[in-house]
Amino acid sequence: MKTYYRALTIAGSDSGGGAGIQADLKTFSALGVFGMSAITALTAQNTHSVTGIFPVPPAFIGEQIDAVMADIGTNAVKIGMLHSPEVIELVAQKLKQWQCPNVVLDPVMISKSGDKLLQDDAVAALTKHLLPLATVITPNLPEASVLLGRTIDTPDKMEEAAVALAGLGAANVLVKGGHLASGPGIDLLYEAASGQTTRYTADRVDTKNSHGTGCTLSSAIAAGLARGLDLKAAVSQAKTYITEALKAGADIKTGSGHGPVHHFHALWKKELFIST
């Protein structure tokens, strides 16, 4: 009897379909992994803004995780939007209870439209309870800046930030450089055990359709880990996947703001699109 490679996403729902749980499940499917979910919050959002957030009670988040883990299990966990200290502590407890492997923590704090998705008092809880449990954390520059309380805006500062975040308890840190002012896209992976740093570079893609980029990259890393890749290989695969998803989605109109990346760029045929 065969079984799927499996990945569980613990994150918020994006009603616009471009980020959060929806992006995670699309990414898992595109990369050959069976996706499951524990929804932490419902958001009302589109390509322009987040107009509302409806938090899911921590106890029910725990029930979702328990239901999945008691029956199906998982090969990896991706963690996204956790809006409060109570939710963060609950998720940390469940990761320990179920001895979840390959935990990818994407510290979602601000949406593409600039809306705050994490309560101020949750940052300390995230650092204390979840960083030490993560296989890898994947902050972008604004998120790394919040976690460390200083501005991270150059490649040199990215490397310093990765080492500092490892000092807070993270085993491995991928600092994403998409917010750098100029030059190629640089992501920097720091492995605390070896002290080794690996840079991943890619050409910048000229597109406003970048909604869900961070969610998608971290989910792609989780998918790679779920399938048995080592961390460097999983990050490399994920970088290639998100770059191609950005390129493929650049000329597709979805809404009138920041549209999504094309998660199924390797699977969909041109005749599946509507010409406008």
C-alpha positions in Angstrom: 0.0 0.0 0.0 1.3 3.4 -1.0 0.9 6.7 0.8 1.3 10.4 -0.2 4.0 12.7 0.9 2.1 14.9 3.3 2.4 18.5 4.5 0.2 20.4 7.0 -0.2 24.2 6.8 -1.1 26.1 9.9 -2.1 29.5 8.7 -4.8 32.1 7.9 -7.3 31.9 5.0 -7.1 34.4 2.2 -10.5 34.8 0.6 -8.8 36.2 -2.5 -7.0 32.9 -3.0 -3.5 34.3 -3.6 -1.8 33.8 -0.2 -2.2 32.0 3.1 -3.8 28.6 3.3 -5.0 28.8 -0.3 -1.4 29.5 -1.6 0.0 26.8 0.6 -2.4 24.1 -0.6 -1.8 25.1 -4.3 1.9 24.9 -3.8 1.8 21.5 -2.1 -0.3 20.1 -4.9 1.9 21.6 -7.6 4.9 20.0 -6.0 3.4 16.6 -5.5 2.5 16.7 -1.9 -0.9 16.0 -0.2 -1.9 19.1 1.6 -3.8 19.5 4.9 -4.7 22.6 6.9 -5.4 24.0 10.3 -6.9 27.5 9.8 -5.9 30.1 12.3 -8.0 33.0 11.1 -10.4 34.0 8.3 -9.5 37.1 6.4 -11.6 39.2 4.0 -9.2 40.3 1.4 -8.6 40.8 -2.3 -5.8 42.1 -4.5 -5.9 45.5 -2.8 -6.3 45.1 0.9 -7.3 43.1 4.0 -10.7 44.5 5.1 -11.4 42.1 8.0 -9.8 39.4 10.2 -11.9 36.8 12.1 -9.7 34.9 14.5 -10.3 31.2 15.1 -10.4 30.3 18.8 -7.1 28.7 19.9 -8.9 25.6 21.1 -10.4 24.9 17.7 -7.1 25.4 16.0 -5.8 22.7 18.3 -8.7 20.4 17.4 -7.9 20.8 13.7 -4.2 19.9 14.3 -5.2 16.9 16.5 -7.7 15.6 13.9 -5.1 15.6 11.2 -2.2 14.3 13.2 -4.1 11.5 15.0 -5.3 10.0 11.7 -3.2 11.1 8.7 0.1 12.4 10.1 2.5 14.6 8.2 6.0 14.8 6.8 6.3 18.5 7.2 4.6 21.5 8.7 4.4 25.0 7.3 3.4 27.8 9.7 2.1 31.1 8.5 -0.3 33.7 10.1 -0.5 33.3 13.9 -2.1 36.5 15.1 -1.9 36.3 18.9 0.3 35.0 21.7 -2.3 32.5 22.7 -2.4 30.9 19.2 1.4 30.9 19.1 1.7 29.1 22.4 -1.0 26.6 21.4 0.7 25.8 18.1 4.0 25.3 19.9 2.4 22.9 22.3 0.9 20.9 19.5 4.2 20.7 17.6 5.8 19.2 20.7 2.8 16.9 21.4 2.8 15.3 18.0 6.6 15.6 17.5 6.1 17.2 14.1 9.0 17.0 11.7 10.4 19.5 9.2 8.8 22.7 10.6 9.0 25.7 8.3 8.1 28.9 10.1 7.1 31.9 8.0 6.7 34.8 10.5 3.8 36.5 8.7 3.4 40.1 10.1 2.3 42.4 7.3 0.3 41.7 4.2 1.4 42.7 0.7 -1.1 45.7 1.0 0.6 46.8 4.2 -2.1 45.5 6.6 -0.9 44.3 10.0 -1.5 40.6 10.5 0.3 40.0 13.8 -0.5 41.6 17.2 2.4 43.6 18.7 2.6 41.5 21.8 2.8 38.3 19.7 6.3 39.0 18.4 7.9 38.1 21.7 5.8 34.9 22.0 6.8 33.9 18.4 10.5 34.3 19.3 10.2 32.5 22.6 8.0 29.6 21.7 8.3 28.8 18.0 11.8 29.8 16.8 13.4 27.0 18.8 11.0 24.4 17.3 11.5 25.4 13.6 13.7 23.5 11.2 14.0 26.8 9.3 12.4 30.3 9.6 11.9 32.4 6.5 11.5 36.1 7.3 11.6 38.8 4.7 13.5 42.0 5.4 10.7 43.9 7.2 9.9 40.8 9.3 13.6 40.3 10.2 13.7 44.0 11.1 10.8 43.6 13.5 12.1 40.4 15.1 15.5 42.0 15.7 14.4 45.6 16.4 16.7 47.1 13.7 16.6 47.9 10.0 17.7 45.1 7.7 18.2 46.6 4.2 21.5 45.4 2.6 23.0 42.0 1.8 25.6 42.5 4.6 22.9 43.3 7.1 21.0 40.2 5.9 23.9 38.0 6.9 24.2 39.7 10.3 20.5 39.3 10.8 20.6 35.5 9.9 23.3 34.9 12.5 21.4 37.0 15.1 18.1 35.2 14.5 19.9 31.9 14.9 21.2 33.3 18.2 17.5 33.6 19.3 17.1 29.9 18.9 16.4 29.2 15.2 18.3 26.2 13.9 18.4 27.6 10.3 17.4 31.0 8.9 16.5 31.9 5.4 16.4 35.7 5.1 14.5 36.7 2.0 15.9 39.7 0.1 13.0 40.5 -2.2 12.7 44.0 -0.5 16.3 45.0 -1.4 16.3 48.3 -3.2 18.2 47.2 -6.2 20.2 44.3 -7.7 19.3 40.7 -8.2 17.0 38.9 -5.8 19.1 37.4 -3.0 17.9 35.0 -0.3 20.5 34.0 2.3 20.4 30.7 4.2 22.4 30.4 7.4 22.8 27.0 9.1 23.6 27.5 12.8 25.0 24.0 13.4 27.8 24.4 10.7 27.9 28.2 10.6 27.7 27.9 6.9 26.0 30.6 4.7 24.5 29.9 1.3 23.3 32.6 -1.1 20.6 32.0 -3.6 20.2 34.6 -6.4 17.6 35.0 -9.1 16.8 37.7 -11.6 14.1 40.1 -10.5 10.8 39.6 -12.2 9.1 42.8 -13.3 5.5 42.2 -12.1 3.0 43.5 -9.7 1.5 40.0 -9.4 3.5 39.0 -6.3 0.7 38.5 -3.8 1.5 35.4 -1.8 5.2 35.2 -2.7 6.4 34.6 0.8 3.7 32.0 1.6 4.4 30.2 -1.6 8.2 30.0 -1.1 7.9 28.7 2.5 5.3 26.1 1.4 7.6 25.0 -1.4 10.4 24.5 1.1 8.1 22.5 3.3 7.0 20.4 0.2 10.7 19.7 -0.6 11.4 18.6 3.0 8.3 16.5 3.1 9.6 14.6 0.0 12.9 13.9 1.7 15.1 16.7 0.3 17.8 18.1 2.5 17.4 21.8 3.5 19.7 23.3 0.8 18.1 21.3 -1.9 14.6 22.1 -0.7 15.4 25.8 -0.7 17.0 25.6 -4.1 13.9 23.8 -5.5 11.6 26.4 -3.9 13.6 29.3 -5.3 13.3 27.9 -8.8 9.6 27.2 -8.3 8.7 30.7 -7.1 10.8 32.5 -9.7 9.0 30.5 -12.5 5.6 31.2 -10.8 6.3 34.9 -10.8 7.4 34.9 -14.4 4.4 32.8 -15.5 1.9 35.0 -13.6 3.3 38.3 -14.7 0.9 38.8 -17.7 -2.2 37.3 -16.1 -4.9 39.7 -14.8 -6.5 38.7 -11.5 -8.2 41.7 -9.9 -6.8 45.2 -10.2 -4.2 45.2 -7.5 -1.4 42.8 -6.6 -2.4 39.6 -8.3 -1.1 36.2 -7.3 1.8 34.2 -8.7 0.9 31.3 -11.1 1.2 28.3 -8.8 0.4 25.7 -11.5 2.7 27.2 -14.2 4.2 23.8 -15.0 0.8 22.0 -15.3 -1.7 24.4 -16.9 -2.0 24.8 -20.7 -2.6 28.1 -22.4 -6.1 27.1 -23.6 -7.2 27.2 -19.9 -7.0 31.0 -19.9 -9.7 33.5 -21.0 -8.4 36.1 -23.4 -9.4 39.7 -22.5 
